[in-house]
């Protein structure tokens, strides 16, 4: 039986295969015969399965990546040859964009049109952006202050074998954000996609091999965090972990990485504030704040989940967002008119429902939404909650669903105090038409990224990362490349 009406044959053929893992250029079965069911979030039905890797598979992948690191076909090629390979990866992604978007939409639940327009294009662009960096990696020469003729300089070198661990909300995009700079730097990689959404990453890896990446340069080990992820973070042969996921797991990774003090970069959770000032243009601020939380069904690290509205425009904003929430079409990702897909899993659906229930129990009021939709799958209504206080769990903790908590403020410093009163510090959004107000807020918000009067997804050229418990280090831009480079200082007495 077809997975859904109109599904592209090529995508269907891929998802129905027996999925293996990529180690040393070969598609291999895991050492254990255990499988992980893959569930369609739109109907709750299992449609395929993944290899459940373990420590032995990670060992094999690390051996392959270690061999490849200094190999003639990778470690010894010139920067321009690395650059060409990354461009080829980008081109092959573009060529197979429809199929990749179908796989992503089916596996994660997100609308096909957004997967195609945003996620797949973004991953191709990450490879192009970092292809440009391969030929610009360099050290510096320095003058030393002590007497004597010296020649002193630095060399930028790849960190080595790196472990890349990614979440389920933007599987392809997160894979691109990690693979592209790691490869540009000359590292070799072991990637562990989320056990919820590994399919698009497996297909991406096939395409990367087709583009010409030599064996062992990229390896994919599928499986659970507690087995594969933990084995990677503890592995002495892995010199760096680049992780995107929850703050809870980020802390576990730091502990596991202590064994060989491997380098760790962390892109973690968020509870991003949105501030709407009374002078903001309501025709952009209201839909901007609505889509800032509802896009991708709220499963976005940078989702604007706490909204602070000035008392003069509070009623108007809440009414506008509630109206939009009721009009957004919720449905399976493959339907053309779908704007919001299901939540990724039954676990995520329960998590979101439990948070909303806890808000009600603590005295919050549901202005719209607040419940499950449909007879099958993990659909949840876009939800707006008012009458909150800043100590409620729904305000303090990351829900990772389409749930917005709204509060009111009298003056700008009250808004800032509430916005900054969070363990997280990933992003913030500001809506105002006053330049001085915009600068004042930007300078005083305790977060890694601020957008004023709207903005798109993170740009490859702009560093992205969190303050406080939202992470360590920044991805994208030159900073993203530096995460995968060591700097060697050399001093010669002449
Ligand atoms: P998660 O932390 O549960 O899992 C992320 C990855 O870590 C998965 O591949 C998982 O299998 C693995 N993992 C789990 N336990 C592990 C362990 N002990 N050792 C090593 N790996 C382990 O996160 P999730 O539920 O997949 O994704 C949602 C979270 O990701 C949210 O908190 C969201 O904010 C965050 N996120 C952050 C960014 C960012 O750029 N800051 C981007 C996307 C998502």
Coordinates of C-alpha atoms and ligand atoms in Angstrom, one line a residue:
X1 CA 0.0 0.0 0.0
X2 CA 1.3 3.5 -0.9
X3 CA 2.6 5.5 2.1
X4 CA 0.5 8.4 0.9
X5 CA -1.2 9.4 -2.3
X6 CA 1.0 11.0 -4.8
X7 CA 4.3 10.1 -3.1
X8 CA 7.3 10.3 -5.4
X9 CA 8.3 6.7 -6.4
X10 CA 12.0 7.4 -5.8
X11 CA 11.4 8.7 -2.3
X12 CA 9.1 5.8 -1.5
X13 CA 11.6 3.3 -2.8
X14 CA 14.2 4.8 -0.6
X15 CA 12.2 4.9 2.6
X16 CA 11.1 1.3 2.2
X17 CA 14.6 -0.1 1.9
X18 CA 16.4 -2.0 4.6
X19 CA 18.3 0.9 6.1
X20 CA 21.9 0.3 7.0
X21 CA 24.7 2.5 8.3
X22 CA 27.6 4.1 6.4
X23 CA 31.0 3.0 7.7
X24 CA 34.2 3.3 5.6
X25 CA 32.3 3.9 2.4
X26 CA 30.1 0.8 2.8
X27 CA 26.5 0.4 3.7
X28 CA 26.7 -2.1 6.6
X29 CA 24.3 -3.7 9.1
X30 CA 24.8 -2.9 12.8
X31 CA 26.7 -5.3 14.9
X32 CA 23.5 -6.0 16.8
X33 CA 20.4 -7.1 14.8
X34 CA 18.2 -4.7 16.7
X35 CA 16.0 -2.4 14.7
X36 CA 14.3 0.9 15.6
X37 CA 10.8 1.4 14.2
X38 CA 10.3 4.6 12.2
X39 CA 6.8 6.1 12.7
X40 CA 4.9 8.4 10.4
X41 CA 3.9 11.3 12.8
X42 CA 0.9 12.1 10.6
X43 CA -0.8 8.7 11.4
X44 CA 1.2 7.0 14.1
X45 CA 2.0 4.0 11.9
X46 CA 5.4 2.3 11.5
X47 CA 6.5 2.5 7.9
X48 CA 10.2 1.4 8.0
X49 CA 13.0 0.7 10.5
X50 CA 16.6 1.7 11.2
X51 CA 19.7 -0.1 12.3
X52 CA 20.2 0.2 16.0
X53 CA 24.0 0.8 16.3
X54 CA 26.1 0.3 19.4
X55 CA 29.6 0.9 20.8
X56 CA 31.2 -1.6 18.4
X57 CA 29.7 0.2 15.4
X58 CA 31.1 3.5 16.7
X59 CA 34.5 1.9 17.1
X60 CA 34.4 0.7 13.5
X61 CA 33.4 4.2 12.3
X62 CA 36.2 5.9 14.3
X63 CA 38.8 3.5 12.8
X64 CA 37.6 4.3 9.3
X65 CA 37.6 8.1 10.0
X66 CA 41.0 7.9 11.6
X67 CA 42.4 6.1 8.5
X68 CA 40.8 8.6 6.1
X69 CA 42.0 11.7 8.0
X70 CA 45.6 11.5 6.7
X71 CA 44.8 9.5 3.5
X72 CA 46.0 10.6 0.1
X73 CA 42.4 11.0 -1.1
X74 CA 41.4 13.4 1.8
X75 CA 44.1 14.5 4.2
X76 CA 46.6 15.2 1.4
X77 CA 44.3 16.9 -1.2
X78 CA 44.5 20.6 -1.8
X79 CA 42.0 23.1 -0.4
X80 CA 40.6 23.8 -3.8
X81 CA 40.0 20.1 -4.3
X82 CA 38.1 20.0 -1.0
X83 CA 36.2 23.1 -2.1
X84 CA 35.2 21.4 -5.4
X85 CA 33.9 18.3 -3.6
X86 CA 31.7 20.5 -1.3
X87 CA 30.3 22.3 -4.4
X88 CA 29.5 18.9 -5.9
X89 CA 27.7 17.9 -2.8
X90 CA 25.6 21.1 -3.0
X91 CA 24.8 20.5 -6.7
X92 CA 23.7 16.9 -6.1
X93 CA 21.5 18.0 -3.2
X94 CA 19.8 20.5 -5.6
X95 CA 19.4 17.8 -8.2
X96 CA 17.6 15.6 -5.7
X97 CA 15.9 18.3 -3.7
X98 CA 12.3 17.1 -4.3
X99 CA 13.1 13.6 -3.1
X100 CA 15.0 14.8 0.0
X101 CA 12.1 17.1 0.8
X102 CA 9.6 14.3 0.6
X103 CA 11.7 12.1 2.8
X104 CA 12.1 14.9 5.4
X105 CA 8.4 15.7 5.3
X106 CA 7.3 12.1 5.8
X107 CA 9.8 11.4 8.6
X108 CA 9.6 14.6 10.6
X109 CA 6.0 15.6 9.7
X110 CA 6.8 19.1 8.5
X111 CA 5.0 20.4 5.4
X112 CA 6.7 19.3 2.1
X113 CA 6.6 22.8 0.7
X114 CA 8.6 24.2 3.7
X115 CA 11.0 21.3 3.7
X116 CA 11.6 21.9 0.0
X117 CA 11.9 25.7 0.2
X118 CA 13.7 26.1 3.5
X119 CA 15.5 23.0 4.7
X120 CA 16.8 21.4 1.5
X121 CA 17.9 24.7 0.0
X122 CA 19.5 25.7 3.3
X123 CA 21.6 22.5 3.4
X124 CA 22.8 23.0 -0.2
X125 CA 23.7 26.6 0.6
X126 CA 25.7 25.5 3.7
X127 CA 27.9 23.3 1.5
X128 CA 28.4 26.2 -1.0
X129 CA 29.1 28.7 1.7
X130 CA 31.8 26.5 3.4
X131 CA 33.2 25.4 0.0
X132 CA 34.3 29.0 -0.2
X133 CA 36.1 28.8 3.1
X134 CA 38.3 25.8 2.2
X135 CA 40.7 28.1 0.3
X136 CA 40.7 30.8 2.9
X137 CA 41.9 28.9 6.0
X138 CA 45.2 30.4 7.1
X139 CA 47.4 31.2 10.1
X140 CA 49.2 34.4 11.0
X141 CA 52.8 35.6 11.3
X142 CA 53.6 37.4 14.5
X143 CA 56.4 39.7 15.8
X144 CA 57.7 38.6 19.2
X145 CA 58.5 41.1 21.9
X146 CA 61.6 39.5 23.2
X147 CA 65.0 40.2 21.6
X148 CA 66.7 38.0 19.0
X149 CA 65.8 37.2 15.4
X150 CA 62.7 34.9 15.4
X151 CA 60.2 33.7 12.9
X152 CA 56.8 33.1 14.6
X153 CA 53.6 32.0 13.1
X154 CA 50.4 30.0 13.6
X155 CA 49.0 27.1 11.5
X156 CA 45.3 26.2 11.3
X157 CA 44.9 22.4 11.4
X158 CA 41.8 20.2 11.3
X159 CA 40.8 19.1 14.8
X160 CA 40.8 15.5 13.5
X161 CA 38.0 12.9 13.8
X162 CA 34.8 14.7 14.9
X163 CA 31.5 13.4 16.2
X164 CA 28.4 15.2 15.0
X165 CA 25.2 14.6 17.0
X166 CA 22.0 16.2 15.8
X167 CA 18.3 16.5 16.8
X168 CA 15.0 15.7 14.9
X169 CA 13.5 19.1 14.3
X170 CA 15.6 20.1 11.2
X171 CA 17.5 16.9 10.4
X172 CA 18.9 17.9 7.0
X173 CA 19.6 21.4 7.9
X174 CA 21.4 20.4 11.1
X175 CA 23.4 17.8 9.1
X176 CA 24.5 20.6 6.7
X177 CA 25.4 23.0 9.5
X178 CA 27.8 20.3 10.9
X179 CA 29.1 18.4 7.9
X180 CA 29.9 21.5 5.7
X181 CA 32.3 23.3 8.1
X182 CA 33.8 20.1 9.5
X183 CA 34.7 19.0 5.9
X184 CA 35.8 22.4 4.9
X185 CA 38.3 22.3 7.8
X186 CA 39.6 19.0 6.6
X187 CA 38.1 16.8 9.4
X188 CA 36.6 13.4 9.1
X189 CA 33.2 12.8 10.6
X190 CA 31.0 10.3 12.4
X191 CA 27.4 11.6 12.4
X192 CA 24.6 10.3 14.6
X193 CA 21.2 11.6 13.5
X194 CA 18.2 11.5 15.8
X195 CA 16.6 8.0 16.2
X196 CA 13.3 9.8 15.4
X197 CA 14.4 11.2 12.0
X198 CA 17.5 9.5 10.4
X199 CA 16.1 8.9 6.9
X200 CA 17.0 12.2 5.2
X201 CA 20.5 12.1 6.6
X202 CA 21.0 8.5 5.3
X203 CA 19.9 9.7 1.8
X204 CA 22.1 12.8 2.1
X205 CA 25.1 10.6 2.9
X206 CA 24.4 8.4 -0.2
X207 CA 24.4 11.6 -2.3
X208 CA 27.6 12.8 -0.7
X209 CA 29.4 9.5 -1.6
X210 CA 28.0 9.9 -5.1
X211 CA 29.5 13.4 -5.2
X212 CA 32.9 11.8 -4.7
X213 CA 33.7 12.0 -0.9
X214 CA 36.3 9.4 -0.3
X215 CA 35.6 6.4 1.9
X216 CA 35.8 6.9 5.6
X217 CA 35.5 10.7 5.4
X218 CA 31.9 10.6 6.5
X219 CA 30.4 7.8 8.5
X220 CA 26.8 7.6 9.7
X221 CA 25.9 5.5 12.8
X222 CA 22.2 5.3 13.5
X223 CA 20.8 4.5 16.9
X224 CA 19.9 5.8 20.3
X225 CA 21.6 8.6 22.2
X226 CA 22.2 6.5 25.3
X227 CA 24.2 3.9 23.2
X228 CA 25.6 5.4 20.0
X229 CA 25.7 9.0 21.2
X230 CA 27.3 8.1 24.5
X231 CA 29.8 5.8 22.9
X232 CA 30.8 8.7 20.6
X233 CA 31.1 11.3 23.4
X234 CA 33.3 8.9 25.4
X235 CA 35.4 7.7 22.5
X236 CA 39.1 8.6 22.8
X237 CA 39.6 8.5 19.1
X238 CA 37.1 11.4 18.6
X239 CA 38.7 14.7 19.2
X240 CA 35.6 16.9 19.1
X241 CA 31.9 16.7 19.5
X242 CA 29.6 19.2 17.8
X243 CA 26.1 18.7 19.4
X244 CA 22.7 20.2 18.7
X245 CA 19.9 19.2 21.0
X246 CA 18.5 19.7 24.5
X247 CA 20.2 21.4 27.3
X248 CA 19.7 18.3 29.5
X249 CA 21.6 16.1 27.0
X250 CA 24.2 18.8 26.4
X251 CA 25.2 18.6 30.1
X252 CA 25.5 14.8 29.8
X253 CA 27.7 15.2 26.8
X254 CA 30.0 17.5 28.7
X255 CA 30.4 14.9 31.4
X256 CA 31.0 12.0 29.0
X257 CA 33.6 14.1 27.1
X258 CA 35.8 14.5 30.2
X259 CA 37.7 11.2 29.5
X260 CA 39.9 12.7 26.8
X261 CA 38.9 16.3 27.4
X262 CA 37.6 16.4 23.8
X263 CA 36.5 19.8 22.5
X264 CA 32.7 20.3 22.8
X265 CA 30.4 22.8 21.1
X266 CA 26.8 22.9 22.1
X267 CA 23.8 24.4 20.3
X268 CA 21.1 23.9 22.9
X269 CA 17.5 24.8 23.9
X270 CA 15.8 28.1 24.0
X271 CA 12.9 29.9 25.5
X272 CA 13.1 33.0 23.3
X273 CA 11.4 36.2 24.3
X274 CA 9.5 38.4 21.8
X275 CA 8.9 42.1 22.8
X276 CA 6.2 44.1 21.0
X277 CA 6.4 47.8 21.7
X278 CA 3.3 50.1 21.3
X279 CA 4.9 51.8 18.2
X280 CA 5.4 48.6 16.3
X281 CA 3.7 48.1 12.9
X282 CA 0.9 45.7 13.9
X283 CA 0.4 44.4 10.4
X284 CA 3.9 42.8 10.5
X285 CA 4.3 42.3 14.3
X286 CA 1.2 40.2 14.8
X287 CA 1.8 37.7 12.0
X288 CA 5.5 37.8 12.8
X289 CA 4.9 36.8 16.4
X290 CA 2.4 34.2 15.4
X291 CA 4.6 32.4 12.9
X292 CA 7.6 33.0 15.2
X293 CA 6.1 30.3 17.5
X294 CA 3.8 28.3 15.2
X295 CA 6.3 27.6 12.3
X296 CA 7.4 24.0 12.3
X297 CA 4.7 23.4 14.9
X298 CA 6.8 25.2 17.4
X299 CA 9.6 22.7 17.2
X300 CA 12.3 25.3 16.6
X301 CA 15.1 26.1 19.1
X302 CA 14.7 29.8 18.4
X303 CA 10.9 29.7 18.6
X304 CA 9.5 32.9 20.1
X305 CA 7.6 31.1 22.9
X306 CA 7.4 34.0 25.5
X307 CA 5.6 37.1 24.2
X308 CA 5.7 40.4 26.1
X309 CA 3.3 43.0 24.8
X310 CA 2.9 46.6 25.9
X311 CA -0.4 47.3 27.6
X312 CA -1.5 49.8 25.0
X313 CA -1.5 47.1 22.3
X314 CA -2.0 44.0 24.3
X315 CA -5.7 43.2 23.5
X316 CA -5.1 43.9 19.8
X317 CA -2.0 41.6 19.6
X318 CA -3.6 38.7 21.5
X319 CA -6.7 38.9 19.4
X320 CA -4.7 39.0 16.2
X321 CA -2.5 36.1 17.1
X322 CA -5.5 34.0 18.3
X323 CA -7.3 34.7 15.0
X324 CA -4.3 33.6 13.0
X325 CA -3.9 30.5 15.2
X326 CA -7.4 29.3 14.4
X327 CA -6.9 29.9 10.6
X328 CA -3.6 28.0 10.2
X329 CA -4.3 24.8 8.3
X330 CA -3.0 21.8 10.4
X331 CA -2.5 18.6 8.5
X332 CA -0.2 16.0 7.0
X333 CA 3.0 17.4 5.5
X334 CA 2.2 16.1 2.0
X335 CA -1.0 18.1 1.6
X336 CA -0.5 21.3 -0.3
X337 CA -2.5 23.6 2.0
X338 CA -0.8 22.4 5.2
X339 CA 0.9 25.1 7.2
X340 CA 1.5 23.1 10.4
X341 CA 2.3 19.5 10.4
X342 CA 2.0 17.1 13.4
X343 CA 4.4 17.0 16.3
X344 CA 7.3 14.6 15.6
X345 CA 6.3 11.7 18.0
X346 CA 3.8 10.5 20.6
X347 CA 6.4 11.4 23.2
X348 CA 6.6 15.0 22.0
X349 CA 2.8 15.2 21.8
X350 CA 2.5 14.1 25.4
X351 CA 5.2 16.5 26.5
X352 CA 3.4 19.5 24.9
X353 CA 0.0 18.3 26.3
X354 CA 1.4 17.9 29.8
X355 CA 2.9 21.4 29.7
X356 CA -0.4 23.0 28.7
X357 CA -2.2 21.1 31.4
X358 CA 0.4 22.3 34.0
X359 CA -0.2 25.9 32.8
X360 CA -3.9 25.5 33.4
X361 CA -3.3 23.9 36.8
X362 CA -1.2 26.9 37.8
X363 CA -3.9 29.3 36.8
X364 CA -3.1 30.3 33.2
X365 CA -6.0 30.8 30.7
X366 CA -6.1 29.2 27.2
X367 CA -7.0 32.0 24.8
X368 CA -7.1 29.6 21.9
X369 CA -6.1 26.0 21.1
X370 CA -4.9 23.7 23.9
X371 CA -5.8 20.4 22.6
X372 CA -5.2 17.4 20.2
X373 CA -6.6 17.5 16.7
X374 CA -7.8 14.5 14.6
X375 CA -8.3 10.8 14.9
X376 CA -4.7 9.7 14.2
X377 CA -1.2 11.2 14.3
X378 CA 0.3 13.7 16.6
X379 CA -1.4 16.9 15.7
X380 CA -1.7 19.7 18.2
X381 CA -3.6 23.0 18.0
X382 CA -1.7 26.2 17.8
X383 CA -2.2 27.5 21.3
X384 CA -2.1 30.9 23.0
X385 CA -2.0 31.1 26.8
X386 CA -2.6 34.3 28.8
X387 CA -3.0 35.1 32.5
X388 CA 0.5 33.8 33.1
X389 CA 3.0 34.6 35.8
X390 CA 6.7 34.4 35.2
X391 CA 7.2 31.5 37.6
X392 CA 5.0 29.0 35.8
X393 CA 6.7 26.0 34.2
X394 CA 5.2 27.0 30.8
X395 CA 7.2 30.2 31.0
X396 CA 10.4 28.8 32.5
X397 CA 10.8 25.6 30.5
X398 CA 11.2 24.8 26.8
X399 CA 8.0 23.2 25.6
X400 CA 9.0 22.7 21.9
X401 CA 5.5 22.8 20.5
X402 CA 3.1 25.4 19.1
X403 CA 2.4 27.0 22.5
X404 CA 2.8 30.7 23.2
X405 CA 2.7 32.2 26.7
X406 CA 1.8 35.9 26.6
X407 CA 2.4 38.5 29.3
X408 CA 1.8 42.3 29.5
X409 CA 4.2 45.1 30.4
X410 CA 4.0 48.8 31.3
X411 CA 7.5 50.0 30.4
X412 CA 10.5 48.8 28.5
X413 CA 12.6 47.9 31.6
X414 CA 9.9 45.7 32.9
X415 CA 9.8 43.9 29.5
X416 CA 13.6 43.5 29.6
X417 CA 13.6 42.2 33.1
X418 CA 11.1 39.5 32.2
X419 CA 12.7 38.7 28.9
X420 CA 16.1 38.2 30.5
X421 CA 14.8 36.2 33.5
X422 CA 15.5 32.9 31.9
X423 CA 18.2 30.1 32.1
X424 CA 18.2 30.2 28.3
X425 CA 19.7 32.9 26.1
X426 CA 19.4 31.7 22.5
X427 CA 17.5 34.4 20.5
X428 CA 15.1 37.3 21.0
X429 CA 12.8 39.2 18.7
X430 CA 11.9 42.9 19.0
X431 CA 9.1 44.8 17.2
X432 CA 9.3 48.6 17.3
X433 CA 9.4 51.5 14.9
X434 CA 11.7 53.5 17.1
X435 CA 15.4 53.2 16.4
X436 CA 16.6 54.2 19.9
X437 CA 14.2 51.7 21.5
X438 CA 15.5 49.0 19.1
X439 CA 19.1 49.7 20.0
X440 CA 18.3 49.9 23.7
X441 CA 16.7 46.4 23.6
X442 CA 19.3 44.9 21.4
X443 CA 22.1 46.1 23.7
X444 CA 20.4 44.8 26.9
X445 CA 18.9 41.5 25.8
X446 CA 21.0 38.6 27.2
X447 CA 20.9 36.4 24.1
X448 CA 23.1 35.3 21.2
X449 CA 20.9 36.6 18.4
X450 CA 18.3 39.4 18.1
X451 CA 16.1 40.1 15.2
X452 CA 14.3 43.5 15.0
X453 CA 11.1 43.8 13.0
X454 CA 11.3 40.3 11.5
X455 CA 14.0 38.2 10.0
X456 CA 14.5 34.9 8.2
X457 CA 16.2 31.7 9.2
X458 CA 19.8 31.9 10.3
X459 CA 22.1 32.9 7.5
X460 CA 25.3 31.0 6.7
X461 CA 27.3 34.1 7.1
X462 CA 26.0 35.1 10.5
X463 CA 27.2 33.2 13.6
X464 CA 24.4 31.5 15.5
X465 CA 24.6 30.3 19.1
X466 CA 23.3 30.8 22.6
X467 CA 24.3 32.6 25.8
X468 CA 23.7 31.1 29.2
X469 CA 22.4 27.5 29.1
X470 CA 21.6 27.7 25.4
X471 CA 25.1 26.6 24.4
X472 CA 28.8 26.8 24.0
X473 CA 30.3 28.3 20.9
X474 CA 28.6 29.5 17.7
X475 CA 27.9 27.7 14.4
X476 CA 27.7 29.2 10.9
X477 CA 30.0 32.0 9.6
X478 CA 33.7 31.9 10.2
X479 CA 33.0 31.0 13.9
X480 CA 31.4 27.8 12.7
X481 CA 34.5 26.8 10.8
X482 CA 36.9 27.7 13.7
X483 CA 35.0 25.1 15.8
X484 CA 36.7 22.4 13.6
X485 CA 40.2 23.9 13.6
X486 CA 43.1 23.8 16.0
X487 CA 45.7 26.6 16.0
X488 CA 49.3 25.6 16.3
X489 CA 51.8 28.3 17.4
X490 CA 55.3 27.9 15.9
X491 CA 58.4 29.8 17.1
X492 CA 61.8 29.6 15.3
X493 CA 65.0 31.1 16.6
X494 CA 66.9 32.2 13.6
Ligands
LIG1 P1 17.9 15.6 22.4 O1 18.8 16.4 23.3 O2 16.9 14.7 23.1 O3 18.6 14.7 21.4 C1 19.5 15.3 20.4 C2 20.5 14.2 19.9 O4 21.3 13.7 21.0 C3 19.8 13.0 19.4 O5 20.5 12.5 18.3 C4 19.9 12.0 20.5 O6 19.8 10.6 20.1 C5 21.2 12.3 21.1 N1 21.4 11.9 22.5 C6 20.5 11.7 23.5 N2 21.1 11.3 24.6 C7 22.4 11.3 24.4 C8 23.6 11.1 25.2 N3 23.5 10.7 26.5 N4 24.8 11.2 24.6 C9 24.9 11.6 23.3 N5 23.9 11.8 22.5 C10 22.6 11.7 23.0 O7 17.1 16.7 21.6 P2 15.9 16.5 20.6 O8 14.7 16.2 21.4 O9 16.3 15.6 19.5 O10 15.8 18.0 19.9 C11 15.2 19.0 20.5 C12 16.2 19.9 21.2 O11 17.2 20.4 20.3 C13 15.5 21.2 21.8 O12 15.9 21.4 23.1 C14 16.0 22.3 20.8 O13 16.0 23.5 21.4 C15 17.4 21.8 20.5 N6 17.8 22.4 19.3 C16 18.8 23.4 19.4 C17 19.2 24.1 18.2 C18 20.2 25.2 18.3 O14 20.8 25.6 17.2 N7 20.5 25.8 19.4 C19 18.7 23.7 16.9 C20 17.8 22.6 16.9 C21 17.4 22.0 18.1

